[in-house]
Structures are given as structure tokens and as C-alpha cells.
Amino acid sequence: MTRIIGILVGLFFTVAVLWAFATGAYTVISEGQLKPETAEHEFHKHPKHLALASDGAFGKFDKQQLQRGFQVYKEVCSACHSLRLVAFRDLAALGYNEAEIKAIAAGFQVPGVDPNTGEATTRAGMATDYFPKPYPNDIAARAANNNAVPPDLSLMTKARHDGAAYVYSLLTGYQKQPAELIKKFPDSKTGAGLHYNPYFANLNLAMAPPLTGTDQVTYGDGTKATVDQMAKDVSAFLTWTAEPKLDKRKQTGWPVLGFLLFATVLAYLAKQQVWAGKKGKKA
């Protein structure tokens, strides 16, 4: 009797699971068929391929490229975007010496307090300061950017799928809105103050193309500052800001894996040695 009850209970749960699976599958299929086509679904593109020196298990940051990327950030991106999690002294990891870091910091105005009056003011940055926000508050940021607040870039390559490739694609992806899109989705026409970019989720950005031409930045190492090159360099730099300890993590990871492999082999040999005399004996 107990066995029959057990079988019946098992059959009940099996049927319940199959019913739930069938119901879920039907819902997914029916919703997919009824879901209307959208401009974002049809014209949104996945990021382009981007190869950086830091990619892969053995990759390392290219400090020269990181310095070029920082130059693009400083001369172009810092006008709208902050790096609130990065201090000026952190730039030492890019190869800048102490004097260069102090000079870079002094070129930024950071919030301060007047020692005589106690009132809020600004002062020249120091090596221990963090990169300041370009706007005093979100209201000022919206007023200057078509009612959009430019995001902080410190962790941007971690916050977006495909990371650096997304940033690179976005910076090089501005283009004229396709006639096919307007014809098929008339309501999706890019509005005033917006810019069409198929690599952005809703296809329209409040940010105008930040990289415009070869005269925008002059690299000290002689590299030609094309839009494509600047986009690659600043993407590499933002990869570093999001994970500045990447090189050390990889350098530490391989010895740890080697130790774990050695310990595993050692444990297996010890097990063989301990149980060697027990083989062939019955329990």
C-alpha cells in the first residue's frame, strides 16, 4: 500500500512539472508571436569587435595607449563626464611621474573651502584629489545636455555589456538615420537635439558626437589621432579605470593556479600511498 501511494505521489509531481513546463513554453511562444516589432529591436546593433592589449589571460595594459586614452578623456570627455572613483595620484600606474601628476591635477578645479570665510569655493587640484565633476549638480548637467545627465565613466566598461567594445562602438557609431527606419517606423524619427546611434539601446543619444576629427587631439607620441584611434584609446583607458589592478590580478592568478594544481597532484599521490595497503582487502 505504501509503495502504491509513493508511486501515485511521484506521478502527481511529474504531471505537475510537465504541466508547468508546457504552460510556460506556450506563454513564451505566444508572447513572442504577439510582441510587435520595434525600431530598437530591428535596428539596434551589437558592439563591434575591439581587441585591446589587456584582453585574454596573458594580456597586459599598454601604458602608451592608456596615456593617449587619458589625453582624450582630459581634452574631450572631461567637459561632460566625471571620473569620481579615480584620484590623480592613480595616474602613476600609467607611467606618469610625480611632477607630471601634480601638473595634471593643478589643471583641474576641485571643490574647496575658503579658510578665511568658511565658504565653499574651488581650488587647484592636488595629487590626492579625485577627478572633479564638470557640473555643480544634476540640474546644471541637464541644462547643458538636452535634459540628460552625462554618466560617470569610472566603471563604464563594467556597467555595460561588452564593456570597452560598447564604448568604442558608441563613439564611432554616429550616423544618419536610415531612410528604411523612418519609412517603417515614422514615429521613431530622431527628434531635435538627439543624435542617431544604432549601438545605443534606444537608438537616439542626447550626447553629440564627441570625437569629430584629427585636429581634436595631438598625441605626444606622434600617433595620428583619427576618430577610430581616439575611440580605441579612450576605451582602453576606461578599461583601466574600471579595473586598475587587472595586471596584478593576472600575475597573481597564474601562480595560484599552479599551486592549486601541484597541491591536487600531491593530494592524489598521498591518497594512493595511504590506501596502497588496503587494495584487494574486503571491507
mmCIF file of C-alpha atoms in Angstrom:
data_model
loop_
_atom_site.group_PDB
_atom_site.id
_atom_site.type_symbol
_atom_site.label_atom_id
_atom_site.label_comp_id
_atom_site.label_asym_id
_atom_site.label_seq_id
_atom_site.Cartn_x
_atom_site.Cartn_y
_atom_site.Cartn_z
ATOM 1 C CA MET A 1 0.000 0.000 0.000
ATOM 2 C CA THR A 2 2.810 2.410 0.906
ATOM 3 C CA ARG A 3 4.531 1.669 -2.402
ATOM 4 C CA ILE A 4 1.345 2.433 -4.364
ATOM 5 C CA ILE A 5 0.899 5.745 -2.539
ATOM 6 C CA GLY A 6 4.528 6.641 -3.265
ATOM 7 C CA ILE A 7 4.080 5.865 -6.954
ATOM 8 C CA LEU A 8 0.912 7.974 -7.108
ATOM 9 C CA VAL A 9 2.613 10.917 -5.388
ATOM 10 C CA GLY A 10 5.556 10.661 -7.805
ATOM 11 C CA LEU A 11 3.202 10.601 -10.796
ATOM 12 C CA PHE A 12 1.353 13.630 -9.430
ATOM 13 C CA PHE A 13 4.536 15.683 -9.140
ATOM 14 C CA THR A 14 5.723 14.516 -12.573
ATOM 15 C CA VAL A 15 2.470 15.604 -14.183
ATOM 16 C CA ALA A 16 2.599 18.933 -12.317
ATOM 17 C CA VAL A 17 6.131 19.628 -13.553
ATOM 18 C CA LEU A 18 5.250 18.726 -17.146
ATOM 19 C CA TRP A 19 2.129 20.881 -16.998
ATOM 20 C CA ALA A 20 4.100 23.862 -15.671
ATOM 21 C CA PHE A 21 6.746 23.408 -18.378
ATOM 22 C CA ALA A 22 4.136 23.171 -21.146
ATOM 23 C CA THR A 23 2.263 26.227 -19.841
ATOM 24 C CA GLY A 24 5.469 28.284 -19.628
ATOM 25 C CA ALA A 25 6.583 27.265 -23.112
ATOM 26 C CA TYR A 26 3.177 28.172 -24.554
ATOM 27 C CA THR A 27 3.268 31.584 -22.850
ATOM 28 C CA VAL A 28 6.754 32.381 -24.163
ATOM 29 C CA ILE A 29 5.851 31.341 -27.713
ATOM 30 C CA SER A 30 2.537 33.187 -27.744
ATOM 31 C CA GLU A 31 4.020 36.382 -26.291
ATOM 32 C CA GLY A 32 6.859 36.245 -28.812
ATOM 33 C CA GLN A 33 4.387 35.961 -31.654
ATOM 34 C CA LEU A 34 2.168 38.755 -30.365
ATOM 35 C CA LYS A 35 5.002 41.128 -29.476
ATOM 36 C CA PRO A 36 5.046 43.951 -32.041
ATOM 37 C CA GLU A 37 8.207 44.777 -33.922
ATOM 38 C CA THR A 38 10.029 47.879 -32.705
ATOM 39 C CA ALA A 39 12.694 50.086 -34.231
ATOM 40 C CA GLU A 40 15.017 49.302 -31.334
ATOM 41 C CA HIS A 41 14.615 45.554 -31.843
ATOM 42 C CA GLU A 42 15.246 45.703 -35.589
ATOM 43 C CA PHE A 43 17.908 48.404 -35.942
ATOM 44 C CA HIS A 44 19.892 48.133 -32.701
ATOM 45 C CA LYS A 45 23.362 46.688 -33.372
ATOM 46 C CA HIS A 46 25.677 44.645 -31.213
ATOM 47 C CA PRO A 47 29.066 46.253 -30.464
ATOM 48 C CA LYS A 48 31.871 45.955 -32.965
ATOM 49 C CA HIS A 49 34.853 43.745 -32.233
ATOM 50 C CA LEU A 50 37.628 45.504 -30.321
ATOM 51 C CA ALA A 51 40.990 43.943 -29.499
ATOM 52 C CA LEU A 52 42.996 45.505 -26.676
ATOM 53 C CA ALA A 53 46.405 44.615 -25.274
ATOM 54 C CA SER A 54 44.766 43.828 -21.918
ATOM 55 C CA ASP A 55 42.478 41.151 -23.374
ATOM 56 C CA GLY A 56 42.940 37.488 -22.529
ATOM 57 C CA ALA A 57 44.523 35.602 -19.668
ATOM 58 C CA PHE A 58 48.021 36.841 -20.550
ATOM 59 C CA GLY A 59 47.052 40.367 -21.629
ATOM 60 C CA LYS A 60 48.697 43.458 -20.142
ATOM 61 C CA PHE A 61 47.834 47.124 -20.286
ATOM 62 C CA ASP A 62 49.603 49.126 -22.979
ATOM 63 C CA LYS A 63 50.693 52.162 -20.935
ATOM 64 C CA GLN A 64 51.347 54.254 -24.019
ATOM 65 C CA GLN A 65 47.799 53.633 -25.216
ATOM 66 C CA LEU A 66 46.435 54.348 -21.740
ATOM 67 C CA GLN A 67 48.207 57.701 -21.732
ATOM 68 C CA ARG A 68 46.721 58.522 -25.127
ATOM 69 C CA GLY A 69 43.298 57.484 -23.834
ATOM 70 C CA PHE A 70 43.711 59.673 -20.774
ATOM 71 C CA GLN A 71 44.606 62.585 -23.037
ATOM 72 C CA VAL A 72 41.371 62.060 -24.974
ATOM 73 C CA TYR A 73 39.417 61.948 -21.724
ATOM 74 C CA LYS A 74 41.100 65.087 -20.371
ATOM 75 C CA GLU A 75 40.781 67.154 -23.545
ATOM 76 C CA VAL A 76 37.392 65.926 -24.752
ATOM 77 C CA CYS A 77 35.360 63.784 -22.343
ATOM 78 C CA SER A 78 36.071 65.615 -19.069
ATOM 79 C CA ALA A 79 34.000 68.569 -20.266
ATOM 80 C CA CYS A 80 30.859 66.496 -19.550
ATOM 81 C CA HIS A 81 31.849 63.263 -17.775
ATOM 82 C CA SER A 82 33.421 62.709 -14.373
ATOM 83 C CA LEU A 83 35.769 60.045 -13.011
ATOM 84 C CA ARG A 84 34.725 60.229 -9.382
ATOM 85 C CA LEU A 85 36.440 56.951 -8.381
ATOM 86 C CA VAL A 86 39.844 57.849 -9.824
ATOM 87 C CA ALA A 87 42.381 60.008 -7.969
ATOM 88 C CA PHE A 88 45.061 61.990 -9.765
ATOM 89 C CA ARG A 89 47.758 60.012 -7.958
ATOM 90 C CA ASP A 90 46.394 56.824 -9.537
ATOM 91 C CA LEU A 91 47.817 58.051 -12.846
ATOM 92 C CA ALA A 92 51.222 56.862 -11.639
ATOM 93 C CA ALA A 93 50.143 53.414 -12.842
ATOM 94 C CA LEU A 94 50.011 54.821 -16.374
ATOM 95 C CA GLY A 95 53.665 55.840 -16.246
ATOM 96 C CA TYR A 96 53.361 59.488 -15.162
ATOM 97 C CA ASN A 97 55.924 60.740 -12.663
ATOM 98 C CA GLU A 98 55.178 62.820 -9.573
ATOM 99 C CA ALA A 99 55.802 66.181 -11.229
ATOM 100 C CA GLU A 100 53.577 65.302 -14.179
ATOM 101 C CA ILE A 101 50.774 64.168 -11.860
ATOM 102 C CA LYS A 102 50.947 67.405 -9.875
ATOM 103 C CA ALA A 103 50.806 69.416 -13.098
ATOM 104 C CA ILE A 104 47.795 67.422 -14.331
ATOM 105 C CA ALA A 105 45.977 67.850 -11.007
ATOM 106 C CA ALA A 106 46.672 71.592 -10.955
ATOM 107 C CA GLY A 107 44.909 71.886 -14.302
ATOM 108 C CA PHE A 108 41.593 70.929 -12.684
ATOM 109 C CA GLN A 109 39.482 72.990 -10.282
ATOM 110 C CA VAL A 110 38.148 70.944 -7.358
ATOM 111 C CA PRO A 111 35.689 71.887 -4.585
ATOM 112 C CA GLY A 112 37.289 73.533 -1.569
ATOM 113 C CA VAL A 113 36.626 75.763 1.430
ATOM 114 C CA ASP A 114 37.859 79.308 1.899
ATOM 115 C CA PRO A 115 39.952 79.176 5.109
ATOM 116 C CA ASN A 116 39.098 82.787 5.922
ATOM 117 C CA THR A 117 35.330 82.738 5.443
ATOM 118 C CA GLY A 118 34.489 79.034 5.546
ATOM 119 C CA GLU A 119 32.501 79.411 2.347
ATOM 120 C CA ALA A 120 32.543 76.837 -0.426
ATOM 121 C CA THR A 121 34.933 77.669 -3.225
ATOM 122 C CA THR A 122 37.214 75.995 -5.732
ATOM 123 C CA ARG A 123 40.940 75.467 -5.788
ATOM 124 C CA ALA A 124 43.587 73.893 -7.968
ATOM 125 C CA GLY A 125 43.638 70.132 -7.676
ATOM 126 C CA MET A 126 46.319 68.154 -5.834
ATOM 127 C CA ALA A 127 47.607 64.648 -6.406
ATOM 128 C CA THR A 128 45.443 63.287 -3.586
ATOM 129 C CA ASP A 129 42.222 64.715 -5.034
ATOM 130 C CA TYR A 130 39.778 62.792 -7.188
ATOM 131 C CA PHE A 131 38.735 63.928 -10.634
ATOM 132 C CA PRO A 132 36.005 66.547 -10.099
ATOM 133 C CA LYS A 133 32.510 66.646 -11.560
ATOM 134 C CA PRO A 134 32.204 69.009 -14.537
ATOM 135 C CA TYR A 135 28.836 70.324 -13.281
ATOM 136 C CA PRO A 136 27.889 71.542 -9.780
ATOM 137 C CA ASN A 137 24.673 69.488 -9.768
ATOM 138 C CA ASP A 138 22.310 67.430 -11.949
ATOM 139 C CA ILE A 139 20.169 70.464 -12.790
ATOM 140 C CA ALA A 140 23.127 72.221 -14.374
ATOM 141 C CA ALA A 141 24.116 68.992 -16.142
ATOM 142 C CA ARG A 142 20.636 68.568 -17.630
ATOM 143 C CA ALA A 143 20.500 72.188 -18.713
ATOM 144 C CA ALA A 144 23.721 71.767 -20.667
ATOM 145 C CA ASN A 145 22.942 68.361 -22.171
ATOM 146 C CA ASN A 146 19.410 68.409 -23.561
ATOM 147 C CA ASN A 147 17.903 67.297 -20.239
ATOM 148 C CA ALA A 148 20.267 64.306 -19.909
ATOM 149 C CA VAL A 149 22.818 63.798 -17.128
ATOM 150 C CA PRO A 150 26.161 62.566 -18.511
ATOM 151 C CA PRO A 151 27.103 59.401 -16.585
ATOM 152 C CA ASP A 152 30.277 58.979 -14.569
ATOM 153 C CA LEU A 153 32.811 56.982 -16.579
ATOM 154 C CA SER A 154 34.802 55.361 -13.769
ATOM 155 C CA LEU A 155 33.116 51.956 -14.119
ATOM 156 C CA MET A 156 31.520 52.366 -17.529
ATOM 157 C CA THR A 157 33.227 49.354 -19.126
ATOM 158 C CA LYS A 158 31.997 47.215 -16.219
ATOM 159 C CA ALA A 159 28.488 48.651 -16.233
ATOM 160 C CA ARG A 160 27.830 47.994 -19.918
ATOM 161 C CA HIS A 161 27.628 44.669 -21.717
ATOM 162 C CA ASP A 162 30.709 44.122 -23.907
ATOM 163 C CA GLY A 163 32.497 46.851 -21.931
ATOM 164 C CA ALA A 164 35.221 48.520 -23.952
ATOM 165 C CA ALA A 165 33.720 47.331 -27.241
ATOM 166 C CA TYR A 166 30.470 49.091 -26.347
ATOM 167 C CA VAL A 167 32.269 52.376 -25.633
ATOM 168 C CA TYR A 168 34.292 52.109 -28.846
ATOM 169 C CA SER A 169 31.216 51.270 -30.933
ATOM 170 C CA LEU A 170 29.187 54.089 -29.423
ATOM 171 C CA LEU A 171 31.900 56.680 -30.082
ATOM 172 C CA THR A 172 32.329 55.605 -33.710
ATOM 173 C CA GLY A 173 28.705 54.709 -34.408
ATOM 174 C CA TYR A 174 27.081 58.091 -35.012
ATOM 175 C CA GLN A 175 25.418 58.191 -38.417
ATOM 176 C CA LYS A 176 22.466 59.486 -40.369
ATOM 177 C CA GLN A 177 19.195 57.804 -39.505
ATOM 178 C CA PRO A 178 18.390 55.163 -42.156
ATOM 179 C CA ALA A 179 15.554 56.024 -44.525
ATOM 180 C CA GLU A 180 14.290 52.466 -44.103
ATOM 181 C CA LEU A 181 13.810 53.031 -40.364
ATOM 182 C CA ILE A 182 11.837 56.247 -40.896
ATOM 183 C CA LYS A 183 9.722 54.590 -43.558
ATOM 184 C CA LYS A 184 8.904 51.556 -41.425
ATOM 185 C CA PHE A 185 8.663 53.360 -38.065
ATOM 186 C CA PRO A 186 7.673 57.015 -38.735
ATOM 187 C CA ASP A 187 7.306 57.712 -35.011
ATOM 188 C CA SER A 188 10.966 56.780 -34.427
ATOM 189 C CA LYS A 189 12.379 59.752 -36.295
ATOM 190 C CA THR A 190 15.252 61.278 -34.331
ATOM 191 C CA GLY A 191 13.988 64.376 -32.542
ATOM 192 C CA ALA A 192 15.566 67.783 -32.162
ATOM 193 C CA GLY A 193 18.689 67.746 -30.006
ATOM 194 C CA LEU A 194 19.128 63.981 -30.375
ATOM 195 C CA HIS A 195 21.618 62.015 -32.457
ATOM 196 C CA TYR A 196 21.088 58.640 -34.114
ATOM 197 C CA ASN A 197 23.411 55.851 -32.975
ATOM 198 C CA PRO A 198 22.488 52.179 -33.617
ATOM 199 C CA TYR A 199 24.771 50.999 -30.802
ATOM 200 C CA PHE A 200 22.720 52.834 -28.169
ATOM 201 C CA ALA A 201 19.766 50.970 -26.655
ATOM 202 C CA ASN A 202 17.014 53.315 -27.868
ATOM 203 C CA LEU A 203 18.949 54.431 -30.975
ATOM 204 C CA ASN A 204 18.963 58.126 -30.015
ATOM 205 C CA LEU A 205 21.518 59.945 -27.880
ATOM 206 C CA ALA A 206 21.391 63.387 -26.297
ATOM 207 C CA MET A 207 25.190 63.442 -26.491
ATOM 208 C CA ALA A 208 26.502 64.902 -29.719
ATOM 209 C CA PRO A 209 29.414 63.059 -31.386
ATOM 210 C CA PRO A 210 32.318 63.869 -29.025
ATOM 211 C CA LEU A 211 35.063 62.779 -31.439
ATOM 212 C CA THR A 212 34.938 64.817 -34.597
ATOM 213 C CA GLY A 213 38.279 64.865 -36.392
ATOM 214 C CA THR A 214 42.055 64.538 -36.472
ATOM 215 C CA ASP A 215 42.708 68.087 -35.210
ATOM 216 C CA GLN A 216 40.868 67.481 -31.959
ATOM 217 C CA VAL A 217 43.787 65.944 -30.050
ATOM 218 C CA THR A 218 47.518 65.995 -30.743
ATOM 219 C CA TYR A 219 49.254 62.905 -29.401
ATOM 220 C CA GLY A 220 52.704 63.403 -27.974
ATOM 221 C CA ASP A 221 53.974 60.074 -29.315
ATOM 222 C CA GLY A 222 53.164 61.029 -32.922
ATOM 223 C CA THR A 223 50.203 58.641 -33.320
ATOM 224 C CA LYS A 224 47.647 60.004 -35.765
ATOM 225 C CA ALA A 225 44.559 60.939 -33.759
ATOM 226 C CA THR A 226 41.789 59.703 -36.032
ATOM 227 C CA VAL A 227 38.294 59.226 -34.636
ATOM 228 C CA ASP A 228 38.795 55.463 -34.688
ATOM 229 C CA GLN A 229 42.154 55.699 -32.903
ATOM 230 C CA MET A 230 40.889 58.086 -30.239
ATOM 231 C CA ALA A 231 37.869 55.841 -29.618
ATOM 232 C CA LYS A 232 40.115 52.798 -29.157
ATOM 233 C CA ASP A 233 42.486 54.657 -26.851
ATOM 234 C CA VAL A 234 39.833 56.119 -24.567
ATOM 235 C CA SER A 235 38.096 52.712 -24.437
ATOM 236 C CA ALA A 236 41.367 51.171 -23.250
ATOM 237 C CA PHE A 237 41.740 53.941 -20.662
ATOM 238 C CA LEU A 238 38.229 53.355 -19.323
ATOM 239 C CA THR A 239 39.007 49.633 -19.098
ATOM 240 C CA TRP A 240 41.846 50.621 -16.775
ATOM 241 C CA THR A 241 39.695 52.993 -14.669
ATOM 242 C CA ALA A 242 37.164 50.192 -14.159
ATOM 243 C CA GLU A 243 39.791 47.604 -13.190
ATOM 244 C CA PRO A 244 43.163 49.238 -12.450
ATOM 245 C CA LYS A 245 44.526 46.099 -10.751
ATOM 246 C CA LEU A 246 43.903 43.878 -13.786
ATOM 247 C CA ASP A 247 47.611 43.246 -14.460
ATOM 248 C CA LYS A 248 48.339 42.346 -10.835
ATOM 249 C CA ARG A 249 45.303 40.087 -10.689
ATOM 250 C CA LYS A 250 46.529 38.123 -13.697
ATOM 251 C CA GLN A 251 50.092 37.988 -12.346
ATOM 252 C CA THR A 252 48.794 36.612 -9.055
ATOM 253 C CA GLY A 253 46.265 34.270 -10.630
ATOM 254 C CA TRP A 254 48.696 32.084 -12.564
ATOM 255 C CA PRO A 255 50.958 31.228 -9.572
ATOM 256 C CA VAL A 256 47.827 30.473 -7.521
ATOM 257 C CA LEU A 257 46.525 28.127 -10.214
ATOM 258 C CA GLY A 258 49.935 26.471 -10.409
ATOM 259 C CA PHE A 259 49.981 25.965 -6.641
ATOM 260 C CA LEU A 260 46.461 24.505 -6.664
ATOM 261 C CA LEU A 261 47.421 22.102 -9.445
ATOM 262 C CA PHE A 262 50.534 20.997 -7.552
ATOM 263 C CA ALA A 263 48.503 20.582 -4.337
ATOM 264 C CA THR A 264 45.922 18.489 -6.193
ATOM 265 C CA VAL A 265 48.584 16.156 -7.587
ATOM 266 C CA LEU A 266 50.242 15.923 -4.183
ATOM 267 C CA ALA A 267 46.931 15.073 -2.502
ATOM 268 C CA TYR A 268 46.233 12.374 -5.105
ATOM 269 C CA LEU A 269 49.657 10.793 -4.598
ATOM 270 C CA ALA A 270 49.186 10.912 -0.817
ATOM 271 C CA LYS A 271 45.822 9.215 -1.183
ATOM 272 C CA GLN A 272 47.389 6.493 -3.320
ATOM 273 C CA GLN A 273 50.127 5.976 -0.762
ATOM 274 C CA VAL A 274 47.756 5.820 2.221
ATOM 275 C CA TRP A 275 45.377 3.348 0.581
ATOM 276 C CA ALA A 276 48.023 1.280 -1.209
ATOM 277 C CA GLY A 277 47.995 -1.398 1.503
ATOM 278 C CA LYS A 278 44.203 -1.593 1.554
ATOM 279 C CA LYS A 279 43.758 -2.618 -2.065
ATOM 280 C CA GLY A 280 42.413 -6.108 -2.561
ATOM 281 C CA LYS A 281 41.092 -6.333 1.015
ATOM 282 C CA LYS A 282 37.403 -6.752 1.615
ATOM 283 C CA ALA A 283 35.589 -4.293 3.851
#
